[in-house]
Coordinates of C-alpha atoms and ligand atoms in Angstrom, one line a residue:
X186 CA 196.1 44.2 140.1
X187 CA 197.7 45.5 136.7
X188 CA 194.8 46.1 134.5
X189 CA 194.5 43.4 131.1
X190 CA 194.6 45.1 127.9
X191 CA 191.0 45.0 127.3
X192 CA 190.3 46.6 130.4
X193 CA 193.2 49.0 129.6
X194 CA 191.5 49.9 126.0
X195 CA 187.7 49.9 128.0
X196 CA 189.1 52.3 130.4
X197 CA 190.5 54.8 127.8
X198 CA 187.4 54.2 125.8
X199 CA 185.3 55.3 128.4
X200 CA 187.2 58.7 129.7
X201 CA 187.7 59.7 126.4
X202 CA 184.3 59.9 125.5
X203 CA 183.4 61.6 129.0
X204 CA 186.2 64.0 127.8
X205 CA 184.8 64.7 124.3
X206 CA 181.2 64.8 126.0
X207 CA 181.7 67.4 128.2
X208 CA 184.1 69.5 125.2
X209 CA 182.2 68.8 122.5
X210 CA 178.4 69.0 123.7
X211 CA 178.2 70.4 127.1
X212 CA 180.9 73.4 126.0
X213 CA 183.1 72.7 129.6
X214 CA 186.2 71.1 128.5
X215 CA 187.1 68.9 132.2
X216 CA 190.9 67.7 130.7
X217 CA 193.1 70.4 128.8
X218 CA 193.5 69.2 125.2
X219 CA 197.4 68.1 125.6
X220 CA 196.2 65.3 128.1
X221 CA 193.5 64.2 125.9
X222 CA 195.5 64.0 123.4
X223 CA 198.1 61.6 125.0
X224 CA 195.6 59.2 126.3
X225 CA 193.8 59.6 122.8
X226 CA 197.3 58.3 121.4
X227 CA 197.2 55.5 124.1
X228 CA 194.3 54.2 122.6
X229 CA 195.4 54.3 119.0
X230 CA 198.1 52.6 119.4
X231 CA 196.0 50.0 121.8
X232 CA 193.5 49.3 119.4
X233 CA 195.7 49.5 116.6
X234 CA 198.0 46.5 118.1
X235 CA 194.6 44.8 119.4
X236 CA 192.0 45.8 117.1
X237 CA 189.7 42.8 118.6
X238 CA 189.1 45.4 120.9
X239 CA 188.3 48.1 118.8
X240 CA 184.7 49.2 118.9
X241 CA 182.3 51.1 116.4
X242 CA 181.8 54.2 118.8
X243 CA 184.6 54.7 120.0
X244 CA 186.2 57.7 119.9
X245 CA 188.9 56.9 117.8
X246 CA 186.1 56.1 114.8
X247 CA 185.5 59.9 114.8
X248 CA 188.7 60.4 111.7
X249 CA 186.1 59.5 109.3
X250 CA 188.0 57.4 106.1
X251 CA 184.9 56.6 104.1
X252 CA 185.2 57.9 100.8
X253 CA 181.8 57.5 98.6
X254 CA 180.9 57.7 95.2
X255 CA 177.5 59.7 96.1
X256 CA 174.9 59.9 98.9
X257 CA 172.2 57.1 99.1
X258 CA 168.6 58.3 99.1
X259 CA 166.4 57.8 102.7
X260 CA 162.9 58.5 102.7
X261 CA 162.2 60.1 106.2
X262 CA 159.3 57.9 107.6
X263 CA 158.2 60.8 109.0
X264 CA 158.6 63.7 106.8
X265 CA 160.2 66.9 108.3
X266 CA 157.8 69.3 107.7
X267 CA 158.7 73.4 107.0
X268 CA 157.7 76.5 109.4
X269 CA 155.2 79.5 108.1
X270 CA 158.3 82.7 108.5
X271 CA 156.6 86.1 109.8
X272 CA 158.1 89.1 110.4
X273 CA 156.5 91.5 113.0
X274 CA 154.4 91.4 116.1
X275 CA 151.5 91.9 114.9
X276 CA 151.5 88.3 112.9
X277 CA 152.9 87.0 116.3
X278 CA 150.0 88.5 117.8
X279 CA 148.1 87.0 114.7
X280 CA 149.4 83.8 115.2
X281 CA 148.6 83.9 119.0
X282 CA 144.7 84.7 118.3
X283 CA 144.1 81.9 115.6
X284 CA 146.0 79.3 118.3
X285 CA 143.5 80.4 121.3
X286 CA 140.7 80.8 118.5
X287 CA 140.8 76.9 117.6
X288 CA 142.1 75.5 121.1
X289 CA 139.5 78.0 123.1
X290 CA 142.3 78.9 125.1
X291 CA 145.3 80.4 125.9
X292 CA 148.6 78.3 125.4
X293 CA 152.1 78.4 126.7
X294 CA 154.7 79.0 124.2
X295 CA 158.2 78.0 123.8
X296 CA 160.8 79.9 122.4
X297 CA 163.8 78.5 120.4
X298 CA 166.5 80.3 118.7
X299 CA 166.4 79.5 114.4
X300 CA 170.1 78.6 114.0
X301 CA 171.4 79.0 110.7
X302 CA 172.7 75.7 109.7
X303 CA 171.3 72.7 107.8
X304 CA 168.4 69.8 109.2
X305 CA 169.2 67.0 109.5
X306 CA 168.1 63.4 110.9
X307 CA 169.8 60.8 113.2
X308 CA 168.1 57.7 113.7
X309 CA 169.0 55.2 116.9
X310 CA 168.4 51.7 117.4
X311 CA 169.0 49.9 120.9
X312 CA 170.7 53.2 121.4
X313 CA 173.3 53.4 118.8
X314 CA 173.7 55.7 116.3
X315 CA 172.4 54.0 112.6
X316 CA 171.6 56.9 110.1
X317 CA 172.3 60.0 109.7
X318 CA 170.4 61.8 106.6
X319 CA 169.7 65.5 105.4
X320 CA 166.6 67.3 105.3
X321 CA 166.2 66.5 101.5
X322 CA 163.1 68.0 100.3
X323 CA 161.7 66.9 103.8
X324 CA 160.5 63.5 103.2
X325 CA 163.3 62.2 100.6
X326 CA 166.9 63.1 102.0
X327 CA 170.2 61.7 101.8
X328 CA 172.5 59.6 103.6
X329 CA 175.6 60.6 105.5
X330 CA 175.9 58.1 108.0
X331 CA 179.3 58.1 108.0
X332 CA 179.6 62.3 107.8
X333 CA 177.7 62.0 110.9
X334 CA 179.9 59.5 113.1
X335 CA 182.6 62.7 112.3
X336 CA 180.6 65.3 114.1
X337 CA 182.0 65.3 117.7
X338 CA 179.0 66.7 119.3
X339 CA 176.7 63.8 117.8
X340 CA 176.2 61.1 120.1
X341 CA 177.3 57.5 118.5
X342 CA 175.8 55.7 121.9
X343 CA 172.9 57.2 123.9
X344 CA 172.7 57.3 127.6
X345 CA 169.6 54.9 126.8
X346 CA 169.1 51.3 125.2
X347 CA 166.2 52.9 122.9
X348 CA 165.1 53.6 119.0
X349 CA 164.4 57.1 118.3
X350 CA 164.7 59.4 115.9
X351 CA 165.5 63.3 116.2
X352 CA 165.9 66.1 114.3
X353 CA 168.2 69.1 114.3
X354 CA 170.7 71.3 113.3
X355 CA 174.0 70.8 111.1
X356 CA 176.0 74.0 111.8
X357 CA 179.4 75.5 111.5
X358 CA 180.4 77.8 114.3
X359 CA 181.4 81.3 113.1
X360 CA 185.0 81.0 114.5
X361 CA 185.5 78.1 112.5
X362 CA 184.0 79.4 109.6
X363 CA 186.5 82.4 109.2
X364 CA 189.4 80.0 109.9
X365 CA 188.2 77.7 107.0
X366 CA 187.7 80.9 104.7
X367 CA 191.4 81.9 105.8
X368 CA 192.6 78.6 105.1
X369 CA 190.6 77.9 101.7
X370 CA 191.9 81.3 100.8
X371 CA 195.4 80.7 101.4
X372 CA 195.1 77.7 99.3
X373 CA 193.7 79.7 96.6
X374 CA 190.6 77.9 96.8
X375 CA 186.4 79.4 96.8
X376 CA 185.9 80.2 100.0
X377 CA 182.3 80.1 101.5
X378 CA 179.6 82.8 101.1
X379 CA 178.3 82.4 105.0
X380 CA 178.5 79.3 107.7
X381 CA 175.6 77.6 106.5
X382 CA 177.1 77.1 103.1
X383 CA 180.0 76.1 104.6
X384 CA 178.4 73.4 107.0
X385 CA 176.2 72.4 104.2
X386 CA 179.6 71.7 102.2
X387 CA 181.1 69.9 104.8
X388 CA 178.4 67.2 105.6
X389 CA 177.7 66.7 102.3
X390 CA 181.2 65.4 101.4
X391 CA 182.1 62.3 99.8
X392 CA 185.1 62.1 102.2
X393 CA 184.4 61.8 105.6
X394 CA 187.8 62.6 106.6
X395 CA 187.0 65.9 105.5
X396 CA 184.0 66.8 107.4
X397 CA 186.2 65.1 110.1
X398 CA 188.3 68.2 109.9
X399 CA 185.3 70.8 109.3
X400 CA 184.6 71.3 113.5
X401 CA 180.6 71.2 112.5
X402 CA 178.6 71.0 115.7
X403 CA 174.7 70.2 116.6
X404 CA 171.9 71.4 118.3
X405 CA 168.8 68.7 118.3
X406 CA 165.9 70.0 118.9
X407 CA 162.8 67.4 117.7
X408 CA 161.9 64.2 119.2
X409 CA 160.6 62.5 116.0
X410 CA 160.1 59.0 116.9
X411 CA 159.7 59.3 120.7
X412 CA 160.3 55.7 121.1
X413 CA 159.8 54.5 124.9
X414 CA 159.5 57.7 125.9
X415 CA 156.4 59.9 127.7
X416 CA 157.4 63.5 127.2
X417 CA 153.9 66.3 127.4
X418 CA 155.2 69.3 125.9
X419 CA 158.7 70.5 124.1
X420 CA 160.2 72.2 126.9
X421 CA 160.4 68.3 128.6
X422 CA 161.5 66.9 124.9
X423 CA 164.5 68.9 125.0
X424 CA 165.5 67.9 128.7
X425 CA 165.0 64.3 127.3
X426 CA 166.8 65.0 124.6
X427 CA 169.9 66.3 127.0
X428 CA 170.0 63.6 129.3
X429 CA 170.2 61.3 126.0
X430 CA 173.5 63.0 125.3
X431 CA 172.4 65.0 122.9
X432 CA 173.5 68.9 122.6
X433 CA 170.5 71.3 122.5
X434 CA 170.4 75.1 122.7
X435 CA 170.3 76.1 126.7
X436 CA 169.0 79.7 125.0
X437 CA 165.7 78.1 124.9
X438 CA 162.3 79.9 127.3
X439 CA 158.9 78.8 128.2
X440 CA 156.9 81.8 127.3
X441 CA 153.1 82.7 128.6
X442 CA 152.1 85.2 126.7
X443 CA 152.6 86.7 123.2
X444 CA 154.5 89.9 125.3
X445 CA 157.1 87.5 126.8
X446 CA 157.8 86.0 123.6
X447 CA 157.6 89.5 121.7
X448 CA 160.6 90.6 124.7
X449 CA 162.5 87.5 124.1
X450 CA 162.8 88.1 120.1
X451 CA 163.5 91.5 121.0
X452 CA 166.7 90.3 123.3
X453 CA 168.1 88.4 120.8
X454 CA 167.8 90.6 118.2
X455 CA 170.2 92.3 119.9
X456 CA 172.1 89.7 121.3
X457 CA 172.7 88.1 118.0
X458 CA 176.1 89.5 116.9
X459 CA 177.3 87.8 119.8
X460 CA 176.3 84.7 119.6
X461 CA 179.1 82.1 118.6
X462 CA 177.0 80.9 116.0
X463 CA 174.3 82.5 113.7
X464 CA 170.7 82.5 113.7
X465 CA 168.0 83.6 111.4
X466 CA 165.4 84.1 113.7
X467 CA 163.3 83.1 116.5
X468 CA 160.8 80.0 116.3
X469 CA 158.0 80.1 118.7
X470 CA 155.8 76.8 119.2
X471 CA 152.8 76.1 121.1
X472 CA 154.5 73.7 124.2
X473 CA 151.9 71.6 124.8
X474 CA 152.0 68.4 122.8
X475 CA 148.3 67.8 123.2
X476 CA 147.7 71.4 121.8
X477 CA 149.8 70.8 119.0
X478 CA 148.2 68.0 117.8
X479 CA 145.0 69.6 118.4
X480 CA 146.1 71.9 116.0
X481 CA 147.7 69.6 113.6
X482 CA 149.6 70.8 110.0
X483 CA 148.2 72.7 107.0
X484 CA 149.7 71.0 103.8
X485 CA 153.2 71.9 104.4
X486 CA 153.9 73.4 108.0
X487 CA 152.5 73.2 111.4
X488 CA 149.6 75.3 112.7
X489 CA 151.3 75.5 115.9
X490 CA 154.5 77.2 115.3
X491 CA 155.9 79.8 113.5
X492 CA 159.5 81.2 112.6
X493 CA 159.7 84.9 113.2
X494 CA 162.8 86.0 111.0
X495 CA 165.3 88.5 111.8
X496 CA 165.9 91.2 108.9
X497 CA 169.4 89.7 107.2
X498 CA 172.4 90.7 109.2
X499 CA 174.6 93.9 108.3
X500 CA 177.3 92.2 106.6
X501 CA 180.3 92.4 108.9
X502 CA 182.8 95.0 107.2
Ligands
1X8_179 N1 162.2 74.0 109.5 C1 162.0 73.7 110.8 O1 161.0 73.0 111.1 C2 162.9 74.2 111.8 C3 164.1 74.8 111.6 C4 164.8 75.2 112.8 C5 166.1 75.8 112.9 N2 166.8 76.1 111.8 N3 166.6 76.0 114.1 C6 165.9 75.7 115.2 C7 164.6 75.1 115.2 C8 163.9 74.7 116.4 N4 164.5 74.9 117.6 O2 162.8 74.2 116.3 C9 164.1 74.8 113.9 S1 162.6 74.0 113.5

């Protein structure tokens, strides 16, 4: 039975974004880029001759083509709050003692690598991405919405009906960033000091289209507004947040002592020049959610995490 052109446009609608799921989030390309391509042009020029089909995520509404005047202000409900920095093991070791001090016992930790990007928020309703907004001075940021929709690796539909919010991480993958310097170089333009300026200047642009072209990625790694769901500890939040769609960093370890997570900041210390993206650091955070609220926030950070930051990269000669 010959398909009708809205199952046609449906069908493309829905490999494509399989496609770009697996390329752009879960880093295992299934198709090789020429045959996404061709069905990619398939669907342009379907939608474009029936755009009564044409739906708000789909992939073809990842160009970008908004061009503002300036960002809109969002006051993040609930503020995103900063991380106490340390630098050795012995105010890891600190940090450890004043944890099982107030709990009365000892904790789990988990360990996350501190990716060198920008934060930022992305807030769903019924599933579907509606607001995307920068870290701001944590509680007023601004809108980019529509910078958002561009970046391949954020979901614009969730694998989930639900409203929840989650915060994360706006980077620019080192491979990219010395192609944009070559290119911005070439042009005669300023070229970027390091990849978080870069990623910073790319989400933050009036024109969408250009972030389009900027290849920014994610990794999410709050659930803010957990919505419907019952998560315990962060090492469950970020499965949750992968089988929402979202991309999270797979470097991540449940720690039980202060020695495990003292060994892992030691591994990627040296690890880090590897890495196809850059980090600062390590950030270590009690797992348990019950724990952490037990602990609860001095005025600006949490009591029950810390960011242990590397000493600043040898600049690459
Ligand atoms: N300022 C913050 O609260 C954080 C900043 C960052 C960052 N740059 N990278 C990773 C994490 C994480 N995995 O929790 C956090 S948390």
């Amino acid at each position: 039975m010959k398909q009708t052109v809205a199952e046609q446009i449906h069908d493309l609608q829905k490999k494509l974004t399989e496609y770009a799921y697996a390329y752009y989030v879960k880093d295992q390309p299934v198709v090789d880029d020429a045959y996404y391509d061709q069905l990619y042009q398939q669907l342009v020029a379907l939608e474009t001759a029936h755009p009564e089909y044409q739906t708000s995520d789909s992939p073809t509404q990842r160009v970008g083509g908004v061009v503002r005047k300036g960002f809109e202000k969002v006051v993040h409900e609930i503020p995103l709050y900063s991380l106490n920095d340390v630098f050795s093991k012995a105010e890891i070791i600190a940090f450890d003692q004043r944890v099982q001090k107030t709990l009365g016992h000892a904790v789990s930790y988990i360990c996350e690598l501190k990716i060198d990007g920008l934060s930022i928020s992305l807030k769903y309703e019924n599933g579907r991405l509606v607001r995307g907004a920068t870290r701001g001075d944590g509680t007023i940021g601004e809108n980019i919405t529509d910078n958002s929709k561009t970046v391949k690796s954020i979901p614009l539909t969730l694998t989930e009906p639900i409203d929840i919010e989650v915060r994360g991480e706006c980077y620019m993958p080192k491979a990219s960033f010395i192609q944009l310097n070559q290119k911005r170089e070439e042009e005669g333009l300023d070229i970027f000091a390091n990849p978080r300026n870069a990623a910073a200047g790319s989400i933050r642009q009036l024109d969408s289209k250009v972030t389009a072209s900027r290849n920014l990625s994610t990794f999410l790694y709050t659930l803010a507004d957990f919505g419907p769901l019952h998560v315990t500890n962060q090492a469950e939040a970020l499965t949750h947040l992968d089988d929402l769609g979202f991309r999270t960093n797979q470097e991540r370890a449940v720690c039980s002592t202060i020695d495990d997570v003292w060994a892992y900041i030691e591994s990627f210390h040296d690890k880090r020049s590897q890495l196809p993206y850059e980090i600062d650091g390590v950030v270590i955070k009690v797992n348990d959610f019950s724990d952490q609220n037990q602990l609860g926030f001095t005025v600006k950070a949490p009591r029950w995490a810390v960011a242990y930051k590397f000493p600043p990269e040898e600049a690459q000669t």
